[in-house]
PDB file of C-alpha atoms in Angstrom:
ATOM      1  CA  UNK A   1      -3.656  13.587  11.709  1.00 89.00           C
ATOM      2  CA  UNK A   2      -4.198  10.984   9.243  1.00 97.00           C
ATOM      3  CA  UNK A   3      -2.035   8.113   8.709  1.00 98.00           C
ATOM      4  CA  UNK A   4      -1.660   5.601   5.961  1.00 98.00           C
ATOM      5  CA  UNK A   5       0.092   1.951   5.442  1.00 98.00           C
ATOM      6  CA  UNK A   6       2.854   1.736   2.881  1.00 98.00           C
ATOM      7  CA  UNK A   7       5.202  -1.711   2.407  1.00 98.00           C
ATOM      8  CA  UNK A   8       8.072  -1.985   0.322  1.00 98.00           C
ATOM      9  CA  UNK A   9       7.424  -5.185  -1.464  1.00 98.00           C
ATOM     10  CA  UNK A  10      10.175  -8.049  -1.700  1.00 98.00           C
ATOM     11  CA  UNK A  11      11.746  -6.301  -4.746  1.00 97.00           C
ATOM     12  CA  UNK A  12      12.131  -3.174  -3.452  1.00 98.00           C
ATOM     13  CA  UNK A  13      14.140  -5.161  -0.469  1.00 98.00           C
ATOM     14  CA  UNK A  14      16.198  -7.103  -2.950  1.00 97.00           C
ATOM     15  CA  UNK A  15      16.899  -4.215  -5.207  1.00 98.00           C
ATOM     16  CA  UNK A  16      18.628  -2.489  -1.809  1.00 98.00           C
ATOM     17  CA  UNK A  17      15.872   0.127  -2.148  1.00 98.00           C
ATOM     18  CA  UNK A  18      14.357   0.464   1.353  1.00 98.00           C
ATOM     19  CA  UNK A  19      16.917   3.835   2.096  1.00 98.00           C
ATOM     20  CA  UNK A  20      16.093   5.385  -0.873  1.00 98.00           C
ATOM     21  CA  UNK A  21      12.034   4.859  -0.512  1.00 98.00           C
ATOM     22  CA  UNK A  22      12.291   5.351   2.907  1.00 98.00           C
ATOM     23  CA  UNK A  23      14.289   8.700   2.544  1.00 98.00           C
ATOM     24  CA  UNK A  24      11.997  10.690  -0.314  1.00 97.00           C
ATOM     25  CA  UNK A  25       8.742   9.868   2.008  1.00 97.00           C
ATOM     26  CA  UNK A  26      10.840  11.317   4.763  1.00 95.00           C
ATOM     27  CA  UNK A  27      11.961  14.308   2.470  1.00 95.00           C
ATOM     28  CA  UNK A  28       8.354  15.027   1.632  1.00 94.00           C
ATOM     29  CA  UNK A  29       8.038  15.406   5.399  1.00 92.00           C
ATOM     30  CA  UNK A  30       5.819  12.645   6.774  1.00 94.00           C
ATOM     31  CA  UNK A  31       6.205  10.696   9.945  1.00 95.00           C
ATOM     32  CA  UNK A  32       7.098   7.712  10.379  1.00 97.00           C
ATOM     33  CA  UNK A  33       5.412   6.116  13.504  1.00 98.00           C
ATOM     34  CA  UNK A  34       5.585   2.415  12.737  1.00 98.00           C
ATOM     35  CA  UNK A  35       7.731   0.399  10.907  1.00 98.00           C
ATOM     36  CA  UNK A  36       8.969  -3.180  10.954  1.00 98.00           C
ATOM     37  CA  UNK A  37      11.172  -6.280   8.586  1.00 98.00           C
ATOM     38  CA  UNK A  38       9.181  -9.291   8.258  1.00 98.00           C
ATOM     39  CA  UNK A  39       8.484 -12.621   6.165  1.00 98.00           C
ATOM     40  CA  UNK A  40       4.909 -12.062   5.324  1.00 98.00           C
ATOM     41  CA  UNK A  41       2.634 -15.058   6.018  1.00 98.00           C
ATOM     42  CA  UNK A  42       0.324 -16.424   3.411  1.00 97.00           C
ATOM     43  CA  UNK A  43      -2.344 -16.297   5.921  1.00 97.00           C
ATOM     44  CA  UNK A  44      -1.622 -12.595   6.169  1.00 98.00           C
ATOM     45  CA  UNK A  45      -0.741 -12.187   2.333  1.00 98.00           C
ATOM     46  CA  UNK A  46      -4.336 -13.235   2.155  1.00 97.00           C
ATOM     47  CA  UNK A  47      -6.114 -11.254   3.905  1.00 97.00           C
ATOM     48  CA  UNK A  48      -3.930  -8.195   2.560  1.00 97.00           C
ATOM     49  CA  UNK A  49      -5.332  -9.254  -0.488  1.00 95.00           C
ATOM     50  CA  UNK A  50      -8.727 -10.444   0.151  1.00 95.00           C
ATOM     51  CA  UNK A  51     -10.880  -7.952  -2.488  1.00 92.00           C
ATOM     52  CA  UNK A  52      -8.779  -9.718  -4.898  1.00 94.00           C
ATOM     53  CA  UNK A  53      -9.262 -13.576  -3.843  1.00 95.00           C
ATOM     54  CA  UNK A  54     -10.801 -15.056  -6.924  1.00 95.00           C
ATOM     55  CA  UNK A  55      -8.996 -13.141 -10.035  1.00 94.00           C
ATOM     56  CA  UNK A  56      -6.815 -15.082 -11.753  1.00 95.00           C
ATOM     57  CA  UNK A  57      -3.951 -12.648 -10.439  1.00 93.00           C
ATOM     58  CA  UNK A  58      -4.431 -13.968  -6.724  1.00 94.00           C
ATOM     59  CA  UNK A  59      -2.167 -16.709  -6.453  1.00 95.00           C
ATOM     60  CA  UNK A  60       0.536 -14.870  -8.231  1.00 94.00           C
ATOM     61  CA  UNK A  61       0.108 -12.105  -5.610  1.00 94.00           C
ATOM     62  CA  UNK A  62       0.468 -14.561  -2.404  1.00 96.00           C
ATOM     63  CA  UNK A  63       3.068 -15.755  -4.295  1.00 96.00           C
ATOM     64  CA  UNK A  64       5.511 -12.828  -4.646  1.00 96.00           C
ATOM     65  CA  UNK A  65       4.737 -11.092  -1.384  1.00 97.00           C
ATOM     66  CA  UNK A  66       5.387 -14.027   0.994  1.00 98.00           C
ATOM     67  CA  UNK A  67       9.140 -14.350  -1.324  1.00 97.00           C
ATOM     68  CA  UNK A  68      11.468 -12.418   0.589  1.00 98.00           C
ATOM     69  CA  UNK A  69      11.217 -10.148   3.356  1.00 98.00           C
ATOM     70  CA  UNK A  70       8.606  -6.831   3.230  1.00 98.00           C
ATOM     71  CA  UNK A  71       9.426  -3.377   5.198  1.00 98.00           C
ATOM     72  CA  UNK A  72       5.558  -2.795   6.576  1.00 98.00           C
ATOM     73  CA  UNK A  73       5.301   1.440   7.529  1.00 98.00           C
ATOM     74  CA  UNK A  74       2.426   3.536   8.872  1.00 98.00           C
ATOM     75  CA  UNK A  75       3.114   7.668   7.873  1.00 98.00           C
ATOM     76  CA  UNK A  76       1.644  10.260   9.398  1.00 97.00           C
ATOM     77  CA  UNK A  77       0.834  13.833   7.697  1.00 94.00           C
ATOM     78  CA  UNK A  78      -1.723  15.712   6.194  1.00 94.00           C
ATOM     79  CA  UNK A  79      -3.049  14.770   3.627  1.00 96.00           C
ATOM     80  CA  UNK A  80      -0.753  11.508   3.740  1.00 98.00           C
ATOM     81  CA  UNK A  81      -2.347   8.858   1.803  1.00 98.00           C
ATOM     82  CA  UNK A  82      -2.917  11.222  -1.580  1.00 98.00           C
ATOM     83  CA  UNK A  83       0.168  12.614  -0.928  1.00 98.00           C
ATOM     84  CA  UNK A  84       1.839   9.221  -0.525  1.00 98.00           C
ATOM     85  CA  UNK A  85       0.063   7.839  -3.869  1.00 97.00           C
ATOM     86  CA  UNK A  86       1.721  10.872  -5.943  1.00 98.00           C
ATOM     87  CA  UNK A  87       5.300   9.725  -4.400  1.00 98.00           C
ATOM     88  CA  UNK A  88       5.219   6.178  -5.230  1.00 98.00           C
ATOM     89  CA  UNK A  89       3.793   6.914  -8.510  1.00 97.00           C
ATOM     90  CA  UNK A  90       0.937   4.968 -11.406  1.00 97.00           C
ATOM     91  CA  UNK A  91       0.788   1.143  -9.928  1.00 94.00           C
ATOM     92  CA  UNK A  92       1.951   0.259 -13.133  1.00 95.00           C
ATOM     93  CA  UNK A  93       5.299   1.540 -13.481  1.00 94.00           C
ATOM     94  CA  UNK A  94       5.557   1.761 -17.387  1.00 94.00           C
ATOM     95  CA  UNK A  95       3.179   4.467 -16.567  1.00 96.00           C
ATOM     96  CA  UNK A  96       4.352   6.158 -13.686  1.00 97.00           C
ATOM     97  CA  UNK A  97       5.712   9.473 -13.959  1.00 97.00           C
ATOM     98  CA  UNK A  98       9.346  10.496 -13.501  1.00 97.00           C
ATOM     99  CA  UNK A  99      10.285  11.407 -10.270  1.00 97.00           C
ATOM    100  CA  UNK A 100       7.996   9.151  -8.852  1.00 98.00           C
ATOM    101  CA  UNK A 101       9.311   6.318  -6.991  1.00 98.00           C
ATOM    102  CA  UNK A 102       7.658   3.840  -9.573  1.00 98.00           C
ATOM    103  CA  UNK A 103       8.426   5.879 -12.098  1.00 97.00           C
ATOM    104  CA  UNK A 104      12.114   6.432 -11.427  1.00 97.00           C
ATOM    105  CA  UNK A 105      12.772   2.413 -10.165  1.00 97.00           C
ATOM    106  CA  UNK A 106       9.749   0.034 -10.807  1.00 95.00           C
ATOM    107  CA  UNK A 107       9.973  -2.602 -13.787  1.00 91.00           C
ATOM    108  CA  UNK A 108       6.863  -3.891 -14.559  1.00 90.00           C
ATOM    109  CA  UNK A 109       3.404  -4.281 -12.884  1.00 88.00           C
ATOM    110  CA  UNK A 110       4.259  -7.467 -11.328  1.00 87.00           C
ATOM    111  CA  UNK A 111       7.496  -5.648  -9.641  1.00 91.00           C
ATOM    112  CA  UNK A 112       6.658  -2.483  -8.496  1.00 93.00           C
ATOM    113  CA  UNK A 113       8.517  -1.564  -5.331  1.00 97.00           C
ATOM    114  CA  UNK A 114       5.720  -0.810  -2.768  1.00 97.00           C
ATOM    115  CA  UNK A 115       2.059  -0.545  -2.159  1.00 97.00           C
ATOM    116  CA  UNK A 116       0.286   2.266  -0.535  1.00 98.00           C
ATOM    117  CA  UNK A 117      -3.313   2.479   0.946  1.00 98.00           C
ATOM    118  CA  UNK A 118      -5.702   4.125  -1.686  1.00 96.00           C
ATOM    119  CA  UNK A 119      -8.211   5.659   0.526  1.00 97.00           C
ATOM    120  CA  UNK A 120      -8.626   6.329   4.455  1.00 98.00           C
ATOM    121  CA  UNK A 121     -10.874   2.329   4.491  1.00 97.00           C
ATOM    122  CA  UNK A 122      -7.807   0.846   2.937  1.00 97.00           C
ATOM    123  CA  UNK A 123      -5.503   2.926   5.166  1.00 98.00           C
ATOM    124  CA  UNK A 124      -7.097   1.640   8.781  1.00 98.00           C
ATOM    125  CA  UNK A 125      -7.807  -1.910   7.953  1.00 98.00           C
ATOM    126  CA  UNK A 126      -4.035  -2.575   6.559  1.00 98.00           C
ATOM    127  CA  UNK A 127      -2.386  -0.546   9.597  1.00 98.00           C
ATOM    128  CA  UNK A 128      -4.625  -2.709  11.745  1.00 98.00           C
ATOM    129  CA  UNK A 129      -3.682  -6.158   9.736  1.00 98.00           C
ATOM    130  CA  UNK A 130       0.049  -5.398   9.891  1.00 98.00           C
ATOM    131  CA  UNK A 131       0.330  -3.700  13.451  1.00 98.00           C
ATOM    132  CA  UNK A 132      -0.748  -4.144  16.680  1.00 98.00           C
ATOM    133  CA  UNK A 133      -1.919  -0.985  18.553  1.00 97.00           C
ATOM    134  CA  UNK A 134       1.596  -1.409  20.779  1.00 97.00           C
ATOM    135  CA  UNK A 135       3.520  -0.914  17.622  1.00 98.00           C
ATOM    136  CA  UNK A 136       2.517   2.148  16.354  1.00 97.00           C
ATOM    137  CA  UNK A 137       3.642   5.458  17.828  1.00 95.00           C
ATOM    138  CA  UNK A 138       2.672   8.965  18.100  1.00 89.00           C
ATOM    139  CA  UNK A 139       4.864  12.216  18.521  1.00 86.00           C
ATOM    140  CA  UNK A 140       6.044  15.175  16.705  1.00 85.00           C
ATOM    141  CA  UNK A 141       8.944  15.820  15.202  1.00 82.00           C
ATOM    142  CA  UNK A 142      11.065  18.901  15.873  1.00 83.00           C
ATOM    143  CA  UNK A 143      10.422  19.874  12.359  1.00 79.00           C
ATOM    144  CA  UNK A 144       6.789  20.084  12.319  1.00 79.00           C
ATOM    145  CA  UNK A 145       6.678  23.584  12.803  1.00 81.00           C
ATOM    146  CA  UNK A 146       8.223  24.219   9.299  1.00 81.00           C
ATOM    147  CA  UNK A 147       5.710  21.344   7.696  1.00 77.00           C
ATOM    148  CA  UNK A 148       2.570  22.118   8.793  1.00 76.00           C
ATOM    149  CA  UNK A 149       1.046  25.672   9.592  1.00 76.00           C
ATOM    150  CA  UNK A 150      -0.628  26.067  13.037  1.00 67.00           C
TER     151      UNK A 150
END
């Protein structure tokens, strides 16, 4: 089953958001199997980060994720981390398409609500950066037999 790392990002805390983002990824029936509330690091914000250390964006990025508290996930479905990426919606949220969760409460590019893992790479090294092996769980909802065939 594949599994992917999503955070709401310190505005999507602020803007009393985490329900509502946590609830449509729930409706579109993925699993949750780790989640925690923390005060990113900059160490960690870094290495988050690292393919873009040297843009001029960096710094900016650092910056706003180590502001305020992040909600760090991992879901689990198939298909999650495409799947995910069409919920949350275009990175920039000017362009992301209603019904999205960019689309419907994102601002600008430098305030939109939540990164997602863009590829299964991406996926594994953030789950691993954020979460210990301890942390992350494994079992199957009772509704799994009406999400995914057998």
């Amino acid at each position: 089953m594949e599994r992917t790392f999503i955070a709401i990002k310190p505005d999507g805390v602020h803007r009393g958001l985490v329900g509502t983002i946590i609830g449509r990824l729930e409706a579109k029936g993925f699993n949750l199997v780790a989640m925690k509330m923390l005060q990113v690091s900059p160490e960690l914000a870094a290495a988050h980060y690292a393919e873009h250390q040297g843009k001029p964006f960096f710094n900016g990025l650092i910056q706003f994720i180590t502001s305020a508290p992040v909600v760090a996930m991992v879901w689990e479905g198939p298909g999650v981390i495409a799947s995910a990426r069409k919920v949350i919606g275009a990175t920039d949220p000017l362009k992301a398409e209603p019904g999205t969760i960019r689309g419907d409460f994102g601002v600008n590019l430098g305030r939109n609500l939540i990164h997602g893992s863009d590829g299964p790479e991406s996926a594994q090294r953030e789950i691993d950066l954020w979460f210990k092996p301890e942390e992350r769980f494994s079992w199957d909802p009772a509704l799994k037999p009406w999400l995914i065939e057998s």
